[in-house]
Coordinates of C-alpha atoms and ligand atoms in Angstrom, one line a residue:
M1122 CA 112.4 78.2 -93.4
Y1123 CA 109.2 80.8 -92.9
P1124 CA 106.2 80.6 -95.2
D1125 CA 106.7 83.3 -98.6
Y1126 CA 103.9 85.9 -96.4
L1127 CA 106.2 86.2 -93.8
A1128 CA 109.9 85.5 -95.2
G1129 CA 109.4 89.1 -97.1
Y1130 CA 109.3 90.3 -93.1
V1131 CA 112.4 88.7 -92.4
K1132 CA 114.5 90.8 -94.8
Q1133 CA 113.8 93.8 -93.2
V1134 CA 115.3 92.2 -90.4
E1135 CA 118.1 91.5 -92.2
R1136 CA 118.5 95.1 -94.2
T1137 CA 118.2 97.0 -90.7
R1138 CA 120.9 94.2 -88.5
P1139 CA 124.6 95.6 -89.8
K1140 CA 123.5 98.7 -88.0
R1141 CA 121.7 97.3 -85.2
L1142 CA 125.1 95.1 -84.8
E1143 CA 127.5 98.1 -85.3
L1144 CA 125.6 99.6 -82.3
A1145 CA 125.6 96.6 -80.2
L1146 CA 129.3 96.2 -80.4
T1147 CA 129.4 99.7 -79.0
G1148 CA 128.5 98.3 -75.6
E1149 CA 126.1 101.4 -75.4
P1150 CA 122.3 100.8 -75.4
V1151 CA 120.6 99.3 -78.4
F1152 CA 117.6 101.7 -77.9
P1153 CA 117.0 104.2 -75.0
P1154 CA 115.8 103.0 -71.9
M1155 CA 111.9 104.3 -70.6
T1156 CA 111.8 106.8 -68.1
A1157 CA 109.7 106.2 -64.9
A1158 CA 107.0 108.2 -66.6
E1159 CA 107.3 106.5 -69.2
R1160 CA 107.4 103.2 -68.1
E1161 CA 103.8 104.3 -65.7
D1162 CA 102.4 105.5 -69.1
V1163 CA 103.1 102.5 -71.5
L1164 CA 101.7 100.5 -68.1
T1165 CA 98.7 102.1 -67.7
K1166 CA 97.8 102.7 -71.6
Y1167 CA 98.8 98.7 -72.5
H1168 CA 99.5 96.4 -69.8
P1169 CA 96.8 93.6 -69.7
D1170 CA 96.6 94.4 -66.1
Y1171 CA 95.2 97.6 -66.8
S1172 CA 92.7 96.5 -69.3
K1173 CA 88.4 97.1 -69.6
G1174 CA 87.0 94.4 -67.2
A1175 CA 90.3 93.0 -66.2
K1176 CA 89.8 93.3 -62.1
R1177 CA 86.9 93.2 -60.0
P1178 CA 86.1 93.0 -56.4
V1179 CA 85.8 89.7 -54.7
R1180 CA 82.2 89.4 -52.8
V1181 CA 83.1 86.5 -50.1
G1182 CA 86.2 85.6 -48.2
P1183 CA 89.5 87.4 -46.5
N1184 CA 89.7 90.0 -49.2
K1185 CA 86.6 90.8 -49.5
G1186 CA 85.5 94.5 -51.5
E1187 CA 89.3 94.1 -52.5
E1188 CA 90.4 94.1 -56.5
M1189 CA 90.6 90.9 -57.7
T1190 CA 92.1 89.4 -61.4
T1191 CA 88.9 88.6 -63.2
E1192 CA 89.2 85.2 -63.7
V1193 CA 90.5 84.2 -60.0
A1194 CA 87.7 86.1 -58.6
V1195 CA 85.3 83.8 -60.1
L1196 CA 87.6 81.0 -58.8
M1197 CA 87.2 82.6 -55.2
E1198 CA 83.7 82.6 -56.0
A1199 CA 82.5 79.3 -56.8
H1200 CA 81.4 76.0 -55.2
S1201 CA 83.4 73.8 -53.4
M1202 CA 83.6 70.2 -54.7
I1203 CA 82.8 68.8 -51.2
R1204 CA 80.2 68.3 -49.6
P1205 CA 81.4 68.4 -45.5
K1206 CA 78.7 66.4 -44.3
L1207 CA 78.6 63.3 -46.7
L1208 CA 82.8 63.5 -45.7
E1209 CA 81.7 62.5 -42.0
L1210 CA 84.9 63.6 -40.9
G1211 CA 84.5 63.3 -37.5
L1212 CA 83.7 59.6 -38.0
R1213 CA 85.9 58.9 -40.8
E1214 CA 89.6 57.0 -40.4
P1215 CA 91.8 59.6 -42.2
D1216 CA 92.9 57.6 -45.4
Y1217 CA 96.4 58.7 -44.6
E1218 CA 98.3 60.1 -41.5
T1219 CA 101.9 61.9 -42.0
D1220 CA 103.6 64.8 -40.2
L1221 CA 104.1 66.8 -42.9
L1222 CA 101.3 67.0 -46.3
I1223 CA 103.4 68.9 -49.0
I1224 CA 100.6 69.6 -51.9
G1225 CA 102.4 69.9 -55.2
G1226 CA 105.5 67.6 -56.3
G1227 CA 107.1 70.8 -58.2
G1228 CA 110.6 72.3 -56.7
A1229 CA 109.4 74.0 -53.7
G1230 CA 107.2 70.8 -52.6
C1231 CA 110.3 68.3 -53.6
W1232 CA 112.8 70.9 -51.6
A1233 CA 110.1 71.0 -48.6
A1234 CA 109.8 67.3 -48.3
I1235 CA 113.9 67.2 -48.5
T1236 CA 114.7 69.4 -46.0
A1237 CA 112.2 67.5 -43.4
A1238 CA 113.8 64.1 -45.0
R1239 CA 117.4 65.2 -43.8
Q1240 CA 115.6 66.3 -40.0
G1241 CA 114.1 62.6 -40.0
V1242 CA 110.5 63.8 -40.7
K1243 CA 107.7 62.0 -42.5
S1244 CA 106.4 64.0 -45.7
L1245 CA 103.2 62.6 -47.9
I1246 CA 103.6 64.9 -51.3
A1247 CA 100.1 64.8 -52.8
T1248 CA 100.6 66.1 -56.4
K1249 CA 97.7 66.4 -59.1
L1250 CA 99.6 64.9 -61.8
R1251 CA 103.4 63.0 -61.8
I1252 CA 106.0 64.6 -59.2
G1253 CA 107.7 67.0 -61.8
D1254 CA 105.0 68.2 -63.4
A1255 CA 104.9 71.9 -62.5
N1256 CA 106.1 75.2 -63.4
T1257 CA 109.6 74.5 -61.8
M1258 CA 110.2 71.9 -65.0
M1259 CA 109.1 74.7 -67.6
S1260 CA 111.8 77.1 -67.0
E1261 CA 114.9 78.0 -69.2
G1262 CA 117.2 81.0 -68.6
G1263 CA 118.1 80.6 -65.2
M1264 CA 118.0 81.8 -61.2
Q1265 CA 119.3 85.0 -60.1
A1266 CA 122.1 84.6 -57.7
A1267 CA 124.7 86.9 -56.5
V1268 CA 127.6 85.1 -57.4
S1269 CA 130.0 87.3 -58.8
R1270 CA 132.2 89.0 -57.5
T1271 CA 130.9 92.7 -58.5
D1272 CA 127.7 92.0 -57.2
S1273 CA 126.0 91.2 -53.6
P1274 CA 122.7 90.4 -52.0
T1275 CA 122.4 94.0 -51.5
R1276 CA 122.2 94.9 -55.2
H1277 CA 119.9 92.2 -56.1
Y1278 CA 117.4 92.9 -53.3
L1279 CA 117.7 96.6 -54.9
D1280 CA 116.8 95.0 -58.0
A1281 CA 114.2 92.7 -56.8
M1282 CA 112.4 95.4 -55.2
G1283 CA 112.8 97.9 -58.1
G1284 CA 111.3 95.4 -60.5
G1285 CA 108.5 95.1 -58.0
H1286 CA 107.7 98.5 -58.1
F1287 CA 108.8 98.5 -54.2
E1288 CA 105.4 97.1 -53.3
N1289 CA 107.0 93.5 -52.5
D1290 CA 107.4 92.5 -48.9
P1291 CA 111.0 93.8 -48.0
A1292 CA 111.4 90.9 -45.1
L1293 CA 111.0 88.3 -47.7
V1294 CA 113.3 89.6 -50.7
R1295 CA 115.6 90.0 -47.9
V1296 CA 115.9 86.0 -47.4
L1297 CA 115.6 85.6 -51.1
T1298 CA 118.8 87.7 -51.9
E1299 CA 120.4 86.5 -48.8
D1300 CA 119.9 82.8 -49.3
A1301 CA 120.8 82.8 -52.8
P1302 CA 124.5 82.4 -53.0
E1303 CA 123.8 79.4 -50.4
V1304 CA 121.1 77.8 -53.2
V1305 CA 123.7 77.4 -55.9
R1306 CA 125.9 75.4 -53.7
E1307 CA 123.7 73.2 -52.6
L1308 CA 122.0 72.3 -55.9
E1309 CA 125.7 72.2 -56.9
N1310 CA 126.0 69.4 -54.3
L1311 CA 122.8 67.5 -55.2
G1312 CA 124.5 67.1 -58.9
V1313 CA 123.0 70.6 -61.0
I1314 CA 125.7 71.1 -63.8
W1315 CA 126.0 75.0 -63.5
D1316 CA 127.0 76.7 -66.5
K1317 CA 130.8 78.0 -65.8
E1318 CA 133.4 79.9 -67.2
P1319 CA 136.6 78.5 -68.6
D1320 CA 138.1 79.6 -65.0
G1321 CA 135.8 77.9 -63.1
S1322 CA 133.9 80.4 -62.1
M1323 CA 129.9 81.0 -62.6
Q1324 CA 128.8 82.1 -65.9
V1325 CA 126.8 85.1 -65.3
L1326 CA 124.1 87.2 -67.3
H1327 CA 121.8 90.0 -67.3
G1328 CA 117.9 89.6 -67.0
G1329 CA 115.7 92.3 -67.6
G1330 CA 116.1 95.0 -65.2
T1331 CA 119.4 93.6 -63.5
S1332 CA 121.9 96.6 -62.5
R1333 CA 124.4 93.2 -62.7
K1334 CA 125.1 90.3 -64.6
R1335 CA 123.7 87.8 -62.1
M1336 CA 121.5 85.1 -64.3
V1337 CA 123.3 81.4 -63.1
S1338 CA 122.7 78.8 -65.9
C1339 CA 122.5 75.7 -66.9
R1340 CA 122.1 76.3 -70.8
D1341 CA 118.2 76.8 -71.3
Y1342 CA 116.7 74.2 -69.7
I1343 CA 117.4 75.1 -65.6
G1344 CA 114.2 74.1 -64.9
A1345 CA 115.0 70.0 -66.2
V1346 CA 117.8 70.4 -64.5
I1347 CA 117.1 71.6 -61.3
M1348 CA 113.9 69.3 -60.9
R1349 CA 115.5 66.3 -62.3
T1350 CA 117.9 66.8 -59.6
L1351 CA 115.4 67.4 -56.8
M1352 CA 113.3 64.4 -57.8
D1353 CA 116.4 62.0 -57.6
E1354 CA 116.7 63.3 -54.2
V1355 CA 113.3 62.9 -52.9
R1356 CA 113.7 59.0 -54.5
N1357 CA 116.5 58.8 -52.5
H1358 CA 114.3 59.0 -49.0
P1359 CA 111.6 56.1 -50.0
D1360 CA 111.6 55.7 -45.8
L1361 CA 110.8 59.3 -45.0
I1362 CA 109.1 60.5 -48.2
S1363 CA 106.2 59.0 -49.7
I1364 CA 104.5 60.1 -53.2
R1365 CA 100.6 60.1 -54.2
E1366 CA 100.3 60.7 -57.6
F1367 CA 97.4 61.8 -59.8
E1368 CA 95.6 63.1 -56.4
P1369 CA 94.9 66.5 -55.9
A1370 CA 94.1 68.2 -52.9
V1371 CA 90.8 70.0 -53.3
E1372 CA 90.5 71.0 -50.0
L1373 CA 92.2 71.9 -46.8
I1374 CA 90.9 70.4 -43.2
L1375 CA 91.2 72.7 -40.3
D1376 CA 90.9 71.1 -36.8
E1377 CA 88.1 72.6 -34.0
N1378 CA 90.9 75.2 -33.3
G1379 CA 91.0 76.6 -36.3
H1380 CA 94.5 74.8 -37.2
C1381 CA 95.4 73.0 -40.5
A1382 CA 95.1 69.9 -39.9
G1383 CA 95.6 68.1 -43.8
A1384 CA 93.5 67.9 -46.5
V1385 CA 91.2 66.3 -48.7
L1386 CA 92.6 64.8 -52.0
Y1387 CA 90.7 63.6 -55.1
S1388 CA 91.5 60.5 -56.8
L1389 CA 91.8 61.4 -60.3
D1390 CA 91.9 57.6 -61.0
T1391 CA 89.3 56.6 -58.6
E1392 CA 87.5 59.5 -58.2
Q1393 CA 87.2 59.1 -54.4
F1394 CA 88.1 61.6 -51.7
L1395 CA 91.4 60.8 -49.4
I1396 CA 91.6 62.1 -46.0
V1397 CA 95.1 63.1 -45.5
R1398 CA 95.5 64.2 -41.4
A1399 CA 98.5 66.2 -40.9
K1400 CA 100.6 67.6 -38.2
A1401 CA 101.9 70.7 -40.5
T1402 CA 100.6 71.5 -44.2
I1403 CA 102.9 72.9 -46.6
I1404 CA 100.6 74.5 -50.2
A1405 CA 103.4 74.4 -53.2
T1406 CA 101.0 74.3 -56.0
G1407 CA 102.4 76.7 -58.6
G1408 CA 100.7 78.9 -60.3
F1409 CA 97.9 79.8 -62.4
G1410 CA 98.6 80.3 -66.1
R1411 CA 95.8 78.0 -67.4
L1412 CA 93.5 80.2 -66.1
H1413 CA 94.4 82.2 -69.7
I1414 CA 93.6 85.3 -68.2
R1415 CA 92.4 87.8 -70.7
G1416 CA 92.2 85.5 -73.5
F1417 CA 96.2 84.8 -73.4
A1418 CA 98.7 81.9 -74.4
T1419 CA 100.6 80.3 -71.9
T1420 CA 104.1 79.5 -71.0
N1421 CA 102.5 77.2 -68.2
H1422 CA 102.4 73.4 -67.6
Y1423 CA 99.1 71.7 -68.1
G1424 CA 98.3 71.8 -64.1
A1425 CA 98.6 75.3 -63.7
T1426 CA 95.3 76.4 -62.3
G1427 CA 95.8 78.0 -59.1
D1428 CA 94.3 75.0 -57.1
G1429 CA 95.9 76.5 -53.2
L1430 CA 94.7 79.7 -53.9
V1431 CA 91.2 78.4 -53.8
M1432 CA 92.2 76.2 -50.8
A1433 CA 93.7 78.5 -48.7
Y1434 CA 91.1 81.8 -49.5
R1435 CA 88.4 79.0 -48.4
A1436 CA 90.3 78.1 -45.1
G1437 CA 90.4 81.8 -44.0
A1438 CA 94.2 82.8 -45.8
K1439 CA 94.8 86.2 -46.9
L1440 CA 95.4 86.7 -50.3
K1441 CA 98.1 89.5 -51.8
F1442 CA 98.6 91.3 -55.3
M1443 CA 95.9 89.2 -57.1
D1444 CA 95.1 92.0 -59.0
S1445 CA 98.8 91.8 -61.0
V1446 CA 99.4 89.0 -63.7
Q1447 CA 103.1 88.6 -65.5
Y1448 CA 103.2 87.9 -69.0
H1449 CA 106.5 86.8 -70.5
P1450 CA 107.5 89.5 -73.2
T1451 CA 108.6 86.6 -75.7
G1452 CA 106.0 83.7 -76.0
A1453 CA 105.8 81.8 -79.2
V1454 CA 103.6 83.2 -82.1
F1455 CA 104.5 80.9 -85.0
P1456 CA 104.5 78.0 -85.5
E1457 CA 101.3 77.9 -84.5
Q1458 CA 101.9 74.7 -82.5
I1459 CA 103.9 75.9 -80.0
A1460 CA 101.6 79.4 -79.8
G1461 CA 102.4 80.7 -75.9
F1462 CA 105.7 78.5 -76.0
L1463 CA 108.0 80.4 -73.3
I1464 CA 111.2 81.9 -75.5
T1465 CA 113.5 82.4 -72.8
E1466 CA 114.5 86.1 -71.7
K1467 CA 118.5 84.7 -71.6
I1468 CA 117.8 85.5 -76.0
R1469 CA 117.7 89.0 -74.7
G1470 CA 120.2 89.2 -72.4
A1471 CA 122.3 87.7 -74.8
G1472 CA 122.1 90.6 -76.9
G1473 CA 118.5 89.4 -78.9
Q1474 CA 116.6 92.3 -80.3
P1475 CA 112.8 93.2 -80.7
L1476 CA 112.0 94.3 -83.6
N1477 CA 108.4 95.6 -85.7
R1478 CA 107.6 95.0 -89.3
F1479 CA 109.7 97.3 -90.6
G1480 CA 112.8 95.7 -88.5
E1481 CA 113.4 98.0 -86.0
L1482 CA 113.8 98.4 -82.4
F1483 CA 111.1 99.8 -80.9
V1484 CA 112.4 99.3 -77.1
F1485 CA 115.2 98.7 -74.8
P1486 CA 114.9 95.0 -74.8
R1487 CA 115.8 94.6 -70.9
E1488 CA 113.4 96.7 -69.8
P1489 CA 111.5 94.7 -66.5
R1490 CA 108.8 92.4 -68.0
D1491 CA 105.8 94.4 -67.3
V1492 CA 107.2 97.0 -69.7
E1493 CA 109.2 95.4 -72.1
S1494 CA 105.1 93.1 -72.8
A1495 CA 103.5 96.5 -72.7
A1496 CA 105.8 97.9 -75.1
I1497 CA 105.1 94.8 -77.0
I1498 CA 101.3 94.8 -77.1
R1499 CA 101.8 98.4 -78.2
E1500 CA 104.0 98.1 -81.4
C1501 CA 101.2 95.8 -82.2
S1502 CA 98.3 97.9 -81.2
H1503 CA 95.9 99.7 -83.1
D1504 CA 97.9 102.8 -82.3
R1505 CA 101.2 101.8 -84.2
N1506 CA 99.8 99.0 -86.0
N1507 CA 103.6 97.9 -86.2
G1508 CA 103.3 94.1 -85.9
I1509 CA 103.7 91.2 -87.9
D1510 CA 99.9 88.9 -88.5
T1511 CA 99.9 85.1 -88.9
Y1512 CA 97.4 83.7 -91.5
V1513 CA 95.4 82.1 -88.4
G1514 CA 95.4 85.7 -87.0
R1515 CA 97.7 86.3 -84.3
T1516 CA 99.7 88.9 -84.5
G1517 CA 103.6 89.4 -82.9
V1518 CA 106.4 91.2 -83.5
W1519 CA 110.5 89.4 -84.2
L1520 CA 113.2 88.8 -81.6
D1521 CA 116.1 88.7 -83.5
S1522 CA 118.4 85.5 -82.6
P1523 CA 120.8 85.5 -85.3
I1524 CA 122.2 88.7 -84.4
I1525 CA 123.6 86.8 -81.3
D1526 CA 125.9 84.6 -82.8
M1527 CA 127.4 87.6 -84.7
I1528 CA 127.8 89.3 -81.1
H1529 CA 129.5 86.7 -79.1
G1530 CA 130.9 84.5 -82.4
E1531 CA 129.7 81.4 -84.5
G1532 CA 128.4 78.6 -82.6
Y1533 CA 127.3 80.6 -79.1
I1534 CA 123.3 80.1 -79.9
R1535 CA 124.1 76.3 -80.6
R1536 CA 125.6 76.1 -76.9
Q1537 CA 124.0 78.4 -75.0
F1538 CA 120.4 77.7 -76.6
P1539 CA 120.3 74.0 -77.6
G1540 CA 116.7 73.5 -76.0
M1541 CA 115.5 76.6 -78.2
C1542 CA 117.3 75.5 -81.5
R1543 CA 116.3 72.0 -81.1
Q1544 CA 112.1 73.0 -80.4
F1545 CA 112.3 75.3 -83.5
S1546 CA 114.4 73.1 -85.7
R1547 CA 111.1 70.8 -85.4
F1548 CA 109.5 72.8 -87.7
G1549 CA 112.0 74.1 -90.4
I1550 CA 113.4 77.2 -88.5
D1551 CA 116.8 77.5 -87.8
I1552 CA 117.1 80.1 -85.2
T1553 CA 120.7 81.1 -85.6
K1554 CA 120.0 82.2 -89.0
E1555 CA 116.3 83.5 -88.7
P1556 CA 114.5 85.6 -85.7
M1557 CA 111.2 84.5 -84.1
L1558 CA 107.8 85.1 -84.3
I1559 CA 106.9 86.8 -80.5
Y1560 CA 104.3 87.7 -78.4
P1561 CA 103.3 88.1 -74.6
S1562 CA 102.6 85.3 -72.9
L1563 CA 100.6 84.5 -69.5
H1564 CA 103.7 83.4 -67.4
Y1565 CA 103.3 84.1 -63.7
Q1566 CA 101.3 84.8 -60.9
N1567 CA 102.9 87.9 -59.4
G1568 CA 100.6 87.3 -56.0
G1569 CA 99.6 84.8 -54.0
I1570 CA 98.9 83.6 -50.3
A1571 CA 100.4 86.1 -47.9
I1572 CA 103.3 84.6 -45.9
N1573 CA 106.4 85.8 -43.7
E1574 CA 110.2 84.7 -44.2
R1575 CA 109.2 81.5 -42.2
C1576 CA 106.4 81.1 -45.0
E1577 CA 103.8 81.0 -42.5
T1578 CA 100.1 82.1 -43.3
S1579 CA 97.8 83.7 -41.0
I1580 CA 96.8 79.6 -40.2
P1581 CA 98.5 78.1 -37.7
G1582 CA 100.2 74.6 -39.1
L1583 CA 99.6 76.1 -42.8
Y1584 CA 102.5 77.1 -44.6
V1585 CA 103.4 78.1 -48.1
A1586 CA 106.3 77.7 -50.5
G1587 CA 106.9 79.1 -54.3
E1588 CA 104.3 80.5 -57.2
A1589 CA 101.6 80.0 -54.8
S1590 CA 103.0 82.2 -52.1
G1591 CA 102.5 86.2 -52.6
G1592 CA 104.5 89.1 -51.5
V1593 CA 108.5 88.6 -52.5
H1594 CA 107.9 89.9 -55.9
G1595 CA 105.5 93.1 -55.4
R1596 CA 103.5 93.6 -58.6
N1597 CA 106.1 92.2 -61.3
R1598 CA 109.1 89.9 -60.8
L1599 CA 112.0 89.4 -62.6
M1600 CA 113.4 86.8 -64.6
G1601 CA 115.3 84.1 -62.9
N1602 CA 113.9 85.1 -59.0
S1603 CA 110.7 82.6 -59.9
V1604 CA 113.9 80.0 -59.7
L1605 CA 115.1 81.3 -56.8
D1606 CA 111.8 81.8 -55.1
Y1607 CA 110.5 77.9 -54.9
N1608 CA 114.2 77.1 -54.3
V1609 CA 114.7 79.6 -51.2
F1610 CA 111.0 79.4 -50.5
G1611 CA 110.9 75.6 -50.3
R1612 CA 113.7 75.0 -48.0
R1613 CA 112.2 77.3 -45.8
A1614 CA 109.2 76.0 -45.6
G1615 CA 109.9 72.3 -45.2
H1616 CA 112.6 73.6 -42.1
Y1617 CA 109.8 75.8 -40.3
A1618 CA 106.7 73.3 -41.0
T1619 CA 109.1 70.5 -39.5
E1620 CA 110.0 72.6 -36.5
Y1621 CA 106.5 73.4 -35.9
A1622 CA 105.0 69.6 -36.6
R1623 CA 107.3 68.3 -34.0
T1624 CA 105.0 69.8 -31.2
A1625 CA 101.8 70.1 -32.8
K1626 CA 98.2 68.8 -31.6
L1627 CA 95.0 68.2 -33.3
G1628 CA 91.7 68.5 -32.3
R1629 CA 88.5 67.3 -33.7
L1630 CA 88.8 67.6 -37.7
S1631 CA 86.8 70.1 -39.5
L1632 CA 85.4 71.4 -43.0
E1633 CA 83.0 73.3 -41.2
H1634 CA 84.8 76.3 -43.4
I1635 CA 83.5 74.8 -46.2
A1636 CA 80.0 75.2 -45.2
E1637 CA 80.4 78.5 -44.1
H1638 CA 81.5 79.3 -48.1
A1639 CA 78.2 77.8 -49.1
R1640 CA 76.6 80.2 -46.9
A1641 CA 78.7 83.2 -47.8
L1642 CA 77.9 82.9 -51.3
K1643 CA 74.3 82.6 -50.4
R1644 CA 74.4 85.9 -48.2
E1645 CA 76.1 87.9 -51.4
G1646 CA 73.4 86.3 -54.0
I1647 CA 76.4 84.6 -55.9
D1648 CA 74.5 82.5 -58.5
T1649 CA 77.1 80.3 -60.2
D1650 CA 77.9 76.8 -61.7
M1651 CA 81.4 77.2 -61.3
I1652 CA 83.2 74.9 -59.1
S1653 CA 86.9 75.3 -57.8
P1654 CA 89.9 74.4 -57.8
L1655 CA 89.3 73.5 -61.0
I1656 CA 91.9 70.8 -61.3
L1657 CA 92.4 70.8 -64.7
P1658 CA 91.6 73.7 -67.7
S1659 CA 89.1 73.1 -69.8
Y1660 CA 89.4 73.3 -73.2
T1661 CA 85.8 72.5 -74.1
P1662 CA 84.2 74.7 -76.4
E1663 CA 81.2 75.9 -75.3
D1664 CA 78.5 74.4 -77.0
V1665 CA 80.0 71.2 -76.4
K1666 CA 79.6 71.7 -72.8
I1667 CA 75.9 72.2 -73.0
Q1668 CA 75.7 69.4 -74.8
Q1669 CA 77.3 67.2 -72.7
L1670 CA 75.3 69.0 -69.8
A1671 CA 72.0 68.4 -71.8
R1672 CA 73.0 64.3 -71.7
L1673 CA 73.2 64.5 -67.8
G1674 CA 69.8 65.9 -67.5
N1675 CA 71.3 69.3 -66.0
I1676 CA 73.0 67.3 -62.7
P1677 CA 75.6 69.9 -61.6
A1678 CA 78.7 68.6 -63.4
M1679 CA 81.4 67.5 -61.3
H1680 CA 84.1 66.5 -63.6
S1681 CA 86.3 69.7 -64.7
M1682 CA 85.8 69.0 -68.3
L1683 CA 82.1 70.4 -68.1
R1684 CA 83.1 73.4 -65.7
S1685 CA 82.6 76.7 -67.5
R1686 CA 85.0 79.3 -66.9
F1687 CA 82.2 82.2 -66.6
T1688 CA 79.1 83.2 -64.6
P1689 CA 76.3 83.8 -67.2
E1690 CA 76.5 87.1 -66.2
E1691 CA 80.5 87.7 -67.0
R1692 CA 80.6 86.4 -69.9
R1693 CA 77.9 89.2 -71.0
T1694 CA 80.0 92.0 -69.4
R1695 CA 83.7 90.5 -70.4
P1696 CA 84.9 92.8 -73.4
Ligands
SIN1134 C1 113.4 83.0 -68.9 O1 113.9 82.3 -69.1 O2 112.9 84.0 -69.3 C2 111.7 82.1 -67.9 C3 112.3 82.0 -66.5 C4 111.6 83.3 -65.6 O3 110.3 83.4 -65.7 O4 112.5 83.4 -64.6

């Protein structure tokens, strides 16, 4: 039940539903899909990537002079936690030695470790929180894979390229789409229970921007199912895979020849720095939703602070598409307790319709994500004023879910979306009878560290897999291609890093790149109190931070709780 002030708007949805249902049952588009020119127009006018102050040139590092999302540029220009001299790497014995160091304990990291173990190679997974605390766990709706008779990897390839505005790296998209059917089989062999049709074939649904039904699913909690399966398999190899939890990596270590040779970890328990010496290193640190870019709420897990980007960049790896951010069209707006929470695109794939305050459709429900989000922002903007305001100052539009049962038959929503039903029922809202109030939520890091099909970066011995990498999705990822991405590239990274580690010879360990970064900040006259990686998001209000700093006698605070997100200059110029 919605409070009275929203219940009146729900009536509008009910009023227009019979006509909308009639149209949906014909199988025709319920609203005209946009032309290419209309898409371009709505993106440039309303997508947050195009808003004032959204991007600026970064002043140091391999992408110097190129535009990056402002919040990301700030991280790239921040200080390291490490004082290289104090660690005296040349003299110190490493705390851990391993063949592969895998930074991150989500889907990509687990797959890399499993693949290495299958080849008899030892790995160490170092993760910031617990294994499985990752965006992998947060995914709901499904994974794209061309498994139906009417589909093919080529069609999948074309859809992914189109979704990414044809800026994706074609070689990466090719392996993404060609490996997909095998990933489905592999996951099933490991224990994933896919949704199936009564004849035993895979159940497939549409996502935004897909020309064929291609979304395979596990109800609406695919992330939890895959993550559990991969964690189980990791724990099946205790002799070959060791796990360090609450020990995030904070800097990479190179050797004297510029090859990656491991990382410095920071124990969140003891606040000690620990040295890992590794023949090959894989970054699988996921995305950056907890940077709350442009002030947006996020669908991401608590640790998603873009740490891998910072470490790789400082070590000299090039980043790609760092001016592009994905906002999921349907994040929860009400109730306030779950603001930003992911409402899966599978809801629109099954027939759910976005509606304005008059209960009217204003966009085709399955436009590519960036376009759909921009159209929702336009509907709520001052130009149209067709959003619904909540008492705490959020605005959203409706996502009509009850219409799904009317299209597919009663009970469909409860069968396909048990997670979503439960989440809303905790707040007394029955989504089989009432719509959900939604607005775009910061969801995905479209860009990342540049890799090739072997997951290699420009630094020998450094590999990247999953959301931390850039290139496969261009400037806009389609639904279900991230779940596929970490599965495909996690396996590949494990395989190729294993091959490399078999013959790698490491020279003297060095943190000279950190010292060089400090010199570059000085040369560019960058005056900042930021330290990165952030490790954990700071939700401490600015006035409290100032009091904390005052108590510490203005010593540059080392703890992330005390870090400000913007330089004084950026605070002044932010819109
Ligand atoms: C969703 O279920 O809509 C999220 C999955 C994804 O981002 O691909």
